[in-house]
Amino acid sequence: MTEPAWLTVLTTTDSEDKARTLARGVVDARLAACAQISAPVTSVYRWEGAVESGQEWQVLFKTTARRYDELEAHLLAAHDYGTPEIIAVPVVRGSDRYLAWVSAETAPVASL
């Protein structure tokens, strides 16, 4: 099986401002072409032996597989969760024009 060329990467955080900051930082760094912030979701999860719940904001990043490692490193450094959710989902199909745009917007800037 071949590795997908494009990914949607998901993370969550506990405020809209933090979601916007993560989204802007990733797009500014060209690690994703686009970031979409979803309205608050209710997360229910087990943490340190207890079931917790709370509101979180989801951020979906559209990127290429070749930029994933840098994107993950950026999120780990910028995120204030000790164990942030970072999940990559392969893009199996998409419009040629859109995927070309994602590739172009996440291409590393050539160093001079």
Short mmCIF file of C-alpha atoms in Angstrom, two decimals:
data_model
loop_
_atom_site.label_atom_id
_atom_site.label_comp_id
_atom_site.label_asym_id
_atom_site.label_seq_id
_atom_site.Cartn_x
_atom_site.Cartn_y
_atom_site.Cartn_z
CA MET A 1 0.00 0.00 0.00
CA THR A 2 1.37 3.40 -0.92
CA GLU A 3 1.50 6.25 1.55
CA PRO A 4 -1.09 8.96 0.87
CA ALA A 5 0.20 12.20 -0.60
CA TRP A 6 -2.23 14.40 1.40
CA LEU A 7 -3.51 14.36 4.96
CA THR A 8 -6.08 16.00 7.16
CA VAL A 9 -4.53 16.42 10.60
CA LEU A 10 -6.75 16.95 13.65
CA THR A 11 -6.01 18.51 17.00
CA THR A 12 -8.16 19.95 19.77
CA THR A 13 -7.70 22.66 22.35
CA ASP A 14 -9.73 24.19 25.15
CA SER A 15 -10.44 27.68 23.76
CA GLU A 16 -11.26 29.38 20.50
CA ASP A 17 -8.34 31.79 20.91
CA LYS A 18 -5.89 28.90 21.31
CA ALA A 19 -7.39 27.19 18.26
CA ARG A 20 -6.95 30.37 16.21
CA THR A 21 -3.35 30.73 17.41
CA LEU A 22 -2.51 27.14 16.48
CA ALA A 23 -4.23 27.50 13.09
CA ARG A 24 -2.49 30.76 12.24
CA GLY A 25 0.94 29.53 13.32
CA VAL A 26 0.72 26.37 11.22
CA VAL A 27 -0.53 28.17 8.10
CA ASP A 28 2.04 30.97 8.54
CA ALA A 29 4.77 28.30 8.71
CA ARG A 30 3.41 26.72 5.47
CA LEU A 31 2.93 23.41 7.27
CA ALA A 32 -0.71 23.37 6.16
CA ALA A 33 -2.50 25.15 3.34
CA CYS A 34 -5.64 25.61 5.40
CA ALA A 35 -6.88 25.21 8.94
CA GLN A 36 -10.55 24.91 9.82
CA ILE A 37 -11.77 25.54 13.34
CA SER A 38 -14.98 23.82 14.38
CA ALA A 39 -17.39 25.22 16.93
CA PRO A 40 -17.06 23.81 20.41
CA VAL A 41 -17.45 20.08 20.72
CA THR A 42 -17.96 18.14 23.92
CA SER A 43 -15.14 15.70 24.53
CA VAL A 44 -15.54 12.79 26.93
CA TYR A 45 -12.30 11.00 27.73
CA ARG A 46 -10.42 9.00 30.33
CA TRP A 47 -7.51 10.91 31.86
CA GLU A 48 -5.36 9.84 34.80
CA GLY A 49 -7.88 7.20 35.87
CA ALA A 50 -11.02 9.35 35.74
CA VAL A 51 -13.63 10.03 33.09
CA GLU A 52 -13.60 13.71 32.23
CA SER A 53 -15.58 15.91 29.87
CA GLY A 54 -15.21 19.43 28.59
CA GLN A 55 -15.60 21.77 25.67
CA GLU A 56 -12.89 21.79 23.04
CA TRP A 57 -12.36 23.35 19.63
CA GLN A 58 -11.26 21.08 16.79
CA VAL A 59 -8.73 22.28 14.27
CA LEU A 60 -8.40 20.43 10.96
CA PHE A 61 -5.24 21.07 8.97
CA LYS A 62 -4.99 20.28 5.23
CA THR A 63 -1.43 19.30 4.39
CA THR A 64 0.84 16.93 2.53
CA ALA A 65 2.29 13.74 3.96
CA ARG A 66 5.81 15.07 3.43
CA ARG A 67 5.10 18.00 5.82
CA TYR A 68 3.53 15.83 8.55
CA ASP A 69 6.62 15.42 10.75
CA GLU A 70 7.26 19.17 10.80
CA LEU A 71 3.57 19.87 11.46
CA GLU A 72 3.49 17.41 14.36
CA ALA A 73 6.67 18.93 15.85
CA HIS A 74 5.19 22.43 15.51
CA LEU A 75 1.95 21.38 17.23
CA LEU A 76 3.80 19.62 20.06
CA ALA A 77 5.90 22.75 20.67
CA ALA A 78 3.00 25.23 20.39
CA HIS A 79 0.29 23.27 22.20
CA ASP A 80 -0.27 23.70 25.92
CA TYR A 81 -1.66 20.18 26.46
CA GLY A 82 0.86 17.70 27.83
CA THR A 83 -0.52 15.03 25.50
CA PRO A 84 -2.31 16.81 22.66
CA GLU A 85 -4.49 14.92 20.23
CA ILE A 86 -2.69 14.87 16.88
CA ILE A 87 -4.25 12.47 14.40
CA ALA A 88 -3.55 12.27 10.68
CA VAL A 89 -6.22 10.92 8.35
CA PRO A 90 -5.25 10.09 4.76
CA VAL A 91 -6.98 11.92 1.95
CA VAL A 92 -7.88 9.08 -0.39
CA ARG A 93 -9.42 11.24 -3.10
CA GLY A 94 -9.99 14.92 -3.78
CA SER A 95 -10.35 17.41 -6.58
CA ASP A 96 -7.16 17.77 -8.59
CA ARG A 97 -7.21 21.57 -8.34
CA TYR A 98 -7.70 21.57 -4.57
CA LEU A 99 -4.98 19.00 -3.91
CA ALA A 100 -2.59 20.87 -6.22
CA TRP A 101 -3.31 24.02 -4.20
CA VAL A 102 -2.57 22.18 -0.92
CA SER A 103 0.72 20.94 -2.39
CA ALA A 104 1.72 24.40 -3.62
CA GLU A 105 0.85 26.17 -0.37
CA THR A 106 2.78 23.70 1.78
CA ALA A 107 5.88 23.50 -0.41
CA PRO A 108 8.95 24.53 1.58
CA VAL A 109 10.25 27.94 0.62
CA ALA A 110 13.56 27.50 -1.19
CA SER A 111 16.43 28.86 0.84
CA LEU A 112 18.66 31.40 -0.87
#
